[in-house]
Amino acid sequence: MTREEKRVILASSAGTIFEWYDFYLYGSLAAIIGAQFFSAFPEATRNVFALLAFAAGFLVRPFGALVFGRLGDLVGRKYTFLMTILIMGVSTFVVGLLPGYETIGWLAPVILIALRMLQGLALGGEYGGAVVYVAEHAPQGRRGFFTSWIQTTATLGLLLSLMVILAVRSWTGEQAFAAWGWRIPFLLSIFLLGISVWIRLQMEESPAFKKMKEEGALSKAPLSEAFGQWKNARFALIALFGLVAGQAVVWYTGQFYALFFLQNILRVDMFTANVLIAWSLILGTAGFVIFGSLSDRIGRKPIILTGCLLAALTYFPIFGFITQTANPMLDKAQKATKVVVLADMEQCSFQFNPTGTSKFTSSCDIAKALLARSSVSYSVQEAPAGSMTKIRIGDKEVASYDAAALTGDQVKTVPAAFTKSVNEALGAAGYPVPGVANADIVKMSGFFDLFRGQLILLVVALTYLVVLVTMVYGPIAAALVELFPTRIRYTGMSLPYHIGNGWFGGLMPATAFAMIAQSGDIYFGLWYPIVIALGTFVIGMLFVPENKDRDIFVDDKAA
């Protein structure tokens, strides 16, 4: 690469890393933020609200793609993503200053969600601008390699957020971090913002955009031209369903859902889970550049679709291996002793409560909620109508209760007695429960406490998931850029990318958790990425063109 080409990539990548850092801080600290801003609700409902506030940033990303994509095609690439990083950085800094629910009441979560939506809007414009800017500077035949550096930024931003959180947590201690230390990573973003703005002010406008502007060939209505004309709109649909949807679920499963699975399903402590994911990211991130460069030789399509197919075929065995390695006690108990909920199906609800208004008081809902909190897989069998739900653990049965029928002292004594009885039966069957030692669960004492068999096996498994991420994500930027002409490139590629990653990918953790709670199977949520990845593989094979050798300026020359 020439010095100028290196400067283009560095300027685009550095700012984008900082922007992803801002965006993922919230995801890494969702549980603590839920306690700070949704403290008026019980813990389960609070966690749902925290997940939904996180998802709000993903939901608005396509709208950011429309707003800033249009500006990028009308005004220019440089000034548009200078604007996006300002919005992102200021929003993140304000989260660090925002008082919690105990101080300003309902205003706190309302402002938090508004800031999350601003972050999502900014990110919706950021990625497309950075990718288009680099692609329009890249020499013919090397677009995959050049744009793959932008692809590393999301993972590096996540890694940076994890590293800062671990450092601050170690410095403040657990209690202080939960009380006020969590704000420090958000406040530090103001320094990253200053660096990013300075870097981007040094950048020149894309030469392709400048040339079209000088010749008066810019699109006057990029939205209608990109999506109102079938010749362009069909490529947006092909990009979404034949490339991006599968890429998105593989990306979020390999990084975010793996972290969620370790912490919330396998009960690995937060420090150990974060360090394991951090090591897998460190070891696997080079794959973005490797597969991006490889796509310049063999094509974008075969690499992306192979990654989707491998993910669909291996997710069940690899997550089973992670369970077996990280929490052997839970894995052995699941295999040795089956747990069955015997219930009148009319009493069983779908326990996903985004509004916090539903009350799950039936004996079936109470039994299933307790087992879900204990990470116990179970099946449900039909019982006679009107009967009280029972939990069968091996040869033991424990009767549930109807919370709505409790009165007086029963409100405290009955739930406590039920929980104790279930935990005793689970403990006797070998399940890890409170009061039962679980010496085999994975635990790290420091960042470099890595050289033990259990930890090495886990890092290898998690790194494999990251390699799948790099296969589908490394070449995706070049593949999207090559589908659209310069006049509408920013707009055309941004919308399918952010619908895929914001909606299909961003909603993956909450959707998978709801699927687990409903089915009683800790692996059932994996069907979500598997089905979407397989769908993308089929659609991509049939409809996605291979454009690695295409001159992306050919339409400009024709015009």
Coordinates of C-alpha atoms in Angstrom, one line a residue, residues 23 26-27 30 33 38 47-65 88 109-124 252 352 354 498-499 501-503 505-510:
F23 CA -21.9 1.4 21.0
Y26 CA -23.8 -0.6 26.8
G27 CA -24.1 -4.2 25.7
A30 CA -26.4 -4.2 30.3
I33 CA -27.2 -0.4 33.6
F38 CA -34.8 0.2 35.7
N47 CA -33.1 -7.4 32.7
V48 CA -35.7 -7.6 29.9
F49 CA -35.9 -3.8 29.9
A50 CA -32.1 -3.5 29.8
L51 CA -32.0 -5.9 26.8
L52 CA -34.8 -3.9 25.0
A53 CA -33.0 -0.6 25.6
F54 CA -29.9 -2.2 24.1
A55 CA -32.0 -3.4 21.2
A56 CA -33.4 0.1 20.6
G57 CA -30.1 1.1 19.3
F58 CA -30.2 -1.7 16.7
L59 CA -33.8 -1.1 15.7
V60 CA -33.1 2.5 14.6
R61 CA -29.9 1.7 12.7
P62 CA -31.7 1.3 9.3
F63 CA -33.2 4.8 9.8
G64 CA -29.8 6.1 10.4
A65 CA -28.7 4.4 7.2
M88 CA -22.1 8.9 18.8
P109 CA -34.7 5.4 31.5
V110 CA -36.5 7.7 29.0
I111 CA -33.3 9.7 28.4
L112 CA -31.2 6.5 28.3
I113 CA -33.4 5.0 25.6
A114 CA -33.3 8.3 23.6
L115 CA -29.5 8.3 23.8
R116 CA -29.4 4.7 22.7
M117 CA -31.5 5.6 19.7
L118 CA -29.1 8.5 18.8
Q119 CA -26.2 6.0 19.0
G120 CA -28.1 3.7 16.7
L121 CA -28.8 6.5 14.2
A122 CA -25.2 7.5 14.2
L123 CA -23.9 4.0 13.7
G124 CA -26.4 3.6 10.9
Y252 CA -23.7 -11.9 16.9
F352 CA -41.5 -12.8 27.6
P354 CA -41.3 -6.4 27.5
H498 CA -28.2 -2.2 8.9
I499 CA -31.5 -4.0 8.6
N501 CA -27.3 -6.4 11.4
G502 CA -29.6 -4.2 13.4
W503 CA -32.7 -6.4 13.2
G505 CA -28.5 -9.8 14.4
G506 CA -29.2 -7.2 17.1
L507 CA -32.4 -8.9 18.3
M508 CA -30.7 -12.3 18.4
P509 CA -29.8 -12.4 22.2
A510 CA -33.3 -11.4 23.3

